[in-house]
Amino acid sequence: MHLALATCVVRSWRATDVDSLARHADNRKIWINLRDAFPHPYTKRDAREFIRATRRRSPETFFAIAVGEEAVGGIGFVLHPDVERVSAEIGYWLAEPFWGRGIVTDALVAVTGHAIETYHLTRLYAVPFAWNSPSCRVLEKAGYLLEARLRNSAIKDGQLTDQLQYAFVAADHRTS
Ligand SMILES: CC(C)(COP(=O)(O)OP(=O)(O)OC[C@H]1O[C@@H](n2cnc3c(N)ncnc32)[C@H](O)[C@@H]1OP(=O)(O)O)[C@@H](O)C(=O)NCCC(=O)NCCS
């Protein structure tokens, strides 16, 4: 996988990304906005294990966001089984020094299109914590619509929070 975009490249994770992944992912401001499965602190061992597992997984649905040669973030989606096989959940993070340059918006638009075309999906969705205004803004800029406030649906760092469900419905974006 290699998508060259205006602000970044979305590409497959490489074994050589371990150091940059561990350095950029080890940030409480990133962890506080993600599921607890994302480690904190984030060690080189975590990075090695993540990259090894991701490179083995088929189909490939987790990608690095790179600026130049350096992996500075991640974006990926989880395909669903059974009756929800037309739908997937998308998630992403970016290294703090690169925030505010439109990078994740670019990556999200591209990966949303890639997922819909490759897996014939009708819908992608994300559920940011209600406090995560930058992520909500990114979703809106990429064409996702707010569908629901999932009240008291998650607990992060001991704090009960609402999640906001955003979806990109392919039928809304068809031109013909
Ligand atoms: C959320 C995150 C992915 C955004 O990535 P990014 O590349 O900086 O996003 P972009 O530059 O494409 O867009 C950010 C938008 O949020 C806006 N924004 C930033 N801080 C904001 C705030 N406190 N309130 C409202 N909007 C805010 C920016 O102004 C920008 O919108 P604009 O283009 O209309 O000005 C990044 O901050 C991050 O990795 N955060 C930690 C992990 C995370 O939250 N992941 C998502 C979990 S659902």
Coordinates of C-alpha atoms and ligand atoms in Angstrom, one line a residue:
M1 CA 0.0 0.0 0.0
H2 CA 1.4 3.4 -0.9
L3 CA -0.9 6.5 -1.3
A4 CA 1.0 9.7 -2.0
L5 CA -1.1 12.7 -0.8
A6 CA -0.6 16.4 -0.7
T7 CA 0.7 16.5 2.9
C8 CA 1.9 13.0 3.6
V9 CA 2.2 9.4 2.4
V10 CA -0.1 6.6 3.7
R11 CA 1.9 3.4 3.4
S12 CA 2.5 0.0 4.8
W13 CA 4.3 -0.2 8.1
R14 CA 8.0 -1.2 7.8
A15 CA 10.3 -3.0 10.2
T16 CA 12.5 0.1 10.2
D17 CA 9.7 2.3 11.6
V18 CA 10.2 0.9 15.2
D19 CA 12.2 3.8 16.5
S20 CA 10.0 6.6 15.0
L21 CA 6.8 4.8 16.1
A22 CA 8.0 4.4 19.7
R23 CA 9.3 8.0 19.9
H24 CA 6.1 9.6 18.5
A25 CA 3.5 7.3 20.1
D26 CA 4.9 7.7 23.6
N27 CA 2.7 10.7 24.3
R28 CA 0.0 11.0 26.9
K29 CA -1.9 13.6 24.8
I30 CA -2.3 10.9 22.1
W31 CA -3.0 8.0 24.5
I32 CA -5.8 9.9 26.3
N33 CA -7.8 10.1 23.1
L34 CA -7.4 6.4 22.1
R35 CA -8.6 3.0 23.3
D36 CA -6.6 1.5 26.2
A37 CA -5.2 -1.1 23.8
F38 CA -2.8 1.7 22.7
P39 CA 0.0 1.3 25.2
H40 CA 1.3 4.1 27.6
P41 CA 4.2 4.4 28.0
Y42 CA 4.8 3.2 24.5
T43 CA 8.1 1.3 24.3
K44 CA 10.3 0.1 21.5
R45 CA 9.1 -3.4 22.3
D46 CA 5.4 -2.3 21.9
A47 CA 6.4 -0.7 18.5
R48 CA 8.2 -3.9 17.4
E49 CA 5.2 -6.1 18.4
F50 CA 2.7 -3.8 16.7
I51 CA 4.6 -3.6 13.4
R52 CA 5.3 -7.4 13.4
A53 CA 1.6 -8.2 14.0
T54 CA 0.4 -5.6 11.5
R55 CA 2.7 -6.9 8.7
R56 CA 1.4 -10.4 9.3
R57 CA -2.3 -9.4 9.2
S58 CA -4.2 -10.1 6.0
P59 CA -6.0 -8.2 4.7
E60 CA -3.8 -5.1 5.5
T61 CA -6.0 -2.5 7.1
F62 CA -3.5 -0.6 9.4
F63 CA -1.1 1.9 7.8
A64 CA 1.6 4.3 8.7
I65 CA 1.2 8.0 8.0
A66 CA 4.7 9.2 6.8
V67 CA 6.2 12.6 6.2
G68 CA 9.3 12.2 4.1
E69 CA 10.7 8.8 5.1
E70 CA 9.6 9.0 8.8
A71 CA 6.5 7.3 10.1
V72 CA 4.7 10.0 12.2
G73 CA 1.3 8.4 12.8
G74 CA -1.1 5.6 12.1
I75 CA -4.5 5.1 10.5
G76 CA -6.5 2.0 10.1
F77 CA -9.9 0.4 10.1
V78 CA -11.5 -2.7 11.5
L79 CA -13.7 -4.7 9.2
H80 CA -16.7 -6.3 10.8
P81 CA -18.1 -9.8 10.4
D82 CA -21.6 -11.2 9.8
V83 CA -24.4 -8.7 9.0
E84 CA -22.1 -5.8 9.7
R85 CA -19.6 -6.8 7.0
V86 CA -20.6 -3.7 4.9
S87 CA -19.2 -1.4 7.7
A88 CA -15.9 -0.7 9.4
E89 CA -14.6 1.4 12.2
I90 CA -11.7 3.8 11.4
G91 CA -9.1 5.2 13.8
Y92 CA -6.0 7.4 13.6
W93 CA -3.3 9.3 15.5
L94 CA -0.5 11.7 14.6
A95 CA 2.7 12.8 16.3
E96 CA 2.2 16.0 18.1
P97 CA 4.8 18.2 16.2
F98 CA 2.8 17.6 13.1
W99 CA -0.7 18.5 14.4
G100 CA -2.6 21.3 12.6
R101 CA -1.2 20.9 9.1
G102 CA -4.2 19.0 7.6
I103 CA -2.3 15.7 7.5
V104 CA -4.9 13.5 9.1
T105 CA -7.7 15.0 7.1
D106 CA -5.8 14.1 3.9
A107 CA -5.1 10.6 5.2
L108 CA -8.7 10.1 6.4
V109 CA -10.2 11.1 3.0
A110 CA -7.8 8.8 1.2
V111 CA -8.2 5.7 3.5
T112 CA -12.0 6.1 3.6
G113 CA -12.0 6.0 -0.2
H114 CA -9.6 3.1 -0.3
A115 CA -11.6 1.1 2.3
I116 CA -15.0 1.6 0.5
E117 CA -13.6 0.7 -2.9
T118 CA -11.5 -2.3 -1.8
Y119 CA -14.0 -3.9 0.5
H120 CA -17.3 -2.7 -1.1
L121 CA -18.2 -1.0 2.2
T122 CA -21.3 1.1 2.5
R123 CA -20.2 2.9 5.6
L124 CA -17.2 3.9 7.8
Y125 CA -17.6 5.3 11.3
A126 CA -15.6 6.6 14.2
V127 CA -16.4 7.2 17.8
P128 CA -14.2 10.0 19.3
F129 CA -14.5 10.9 22.9
A130 CA -16.8 13.9 23.3
W131 CA -13.9 16.1 24.5
N132 CA -11.9 15.4 21.3
S133 CA -12.9 18.5 19.2
P134 CA -9.9 18.3 16.8
S135 CA -10.8 14.7 15.9
C136 CA -14.5 15.7 15.4
R137 CA -13.3 18.6 13.2
V138 CA -11.1 16.2 11.1
L139 CA -14.1 13.8 10.6
E140 CA -16.3 16.7 9.5
K141 CA -13.7 18.0 7.1
A142 CA -13.5 14.5 5.6
G143 CA -17.2 14.3 5.0
Y144 CA -18.3 12.3 8.1
L145 CA -21.6 13.3 9.7
L146 CA -22.5 13.3 13.4
E147 CA -25.1 10.6 14.0
A148 CA -25.3 10.2 17.7
R149 CA -24.0 11.0 21.2
L150 CA -23.4 7.7 23.0
R151 CA -23.9 8.9 26.5
N152 CA -21.6 7.5 29.2
S153 CA -20.4 4.8 26.7
A154 CA -16.7 4.8 27.6
I155 CA -14.3 5.2 30.5
K156 CA -10.8 6.6 29.9
D157 CA -8.2 7.3 32.5
G158 CA -10.9 6.7 35.2
Q159 CA -13.3 9.3 33.6
L160 CA -16.7 8.3 32.3
T161 CA -17.3 10.0 29.0
D162 CA -19.8 10.3 26.1
Q163 CA -18.6 9.3 22.6
L164 CA -19.7 11.0 19.4
Q165 CA -20.6 8.6 16.6
Y166 CA -19.6 10.0 13.1
A167 CA -20.2 8.1 9.9
F168 CA -19.3 8.4 6.2
V169 CA -22.1 6.8 4.2
A170 CA -20.9 5.9 0.7
A171 CA -24.4 6.5 -0.8
D172 CA -24.3 10.1 0.3
H173 CA -21.2 10.7 -1.9
R174 CA -22.0 8.9 -5.1
T175 CA -21.9 11.3 -8.1
S176 CA -24.0 9.2 -10.5
Ligands
LIG1 C1 -7.0 14.6 16.2 C2 -5.7 14.5 15.3 C3 -5.7 13.1 14.6 C4 -5.8 15.6 14.3 O1 -4.8 15.5 13.3 P1 -4.3 16.7 12.5 O2 -3.5 16.3 11.3 O3 -3.7 17.7 13.4 O4 -5.7 17.3 12.0 P2 -5.9 18.4 10.8 O5 -4.8 19.4 10.8 O6 -6.3 17.7 9.6 O7 -7.2 19.2 11.4 C5 -7.4 19.6 12.7 C6 -8.6 20.5 12.9 O8 -8.9 20.6 14.2 C7 -9.0 21.9 14.6 N1 -8.7 22.1 16.0 C8 -7.6 22.0 16.7 N2 -7.7 22.1 18.0 C9 -9.1 22.3 18.2 C10 -9.9 22.5 19.3 N3 -9.4 22.6 20.5 N4 -11.2 22.7 19.1 C11 -11.8 22.6 17.9 N5 -11.0 22.4 16.8 C12 -9.7 22.3 16.9 C13 -8.0 22.6 13.7 O9 -8.2 24.0 13.7 C14 -8.3 21.9 12.4 O10 -9.4 22.4 11.8 P3 -9.4 23.5 10.6 O11 -8.6 23.0 9.4 O12 -10.8 23.8 10.3 O13 -8.7 24.7 11.2 C15 -4.4 14.7 16.1 O14 -4.5 15.8 16.9 C16 -4.1 13.5 17.1 O15 -3.4 12.6 16.7 N6 -4.6 13.6 18.3 C17 -4.4 12.5 19.3 C18 -5.0 11.2 18.9 C19 -6.5 11.3 18.5 O16 -7.2 12.1 19.0 N7 -6.9 10.4 17.6 C20 -8.3 10.3 17.2 C21 -9.1 9.5 18.1 S1 -10.8 9.5 17.7

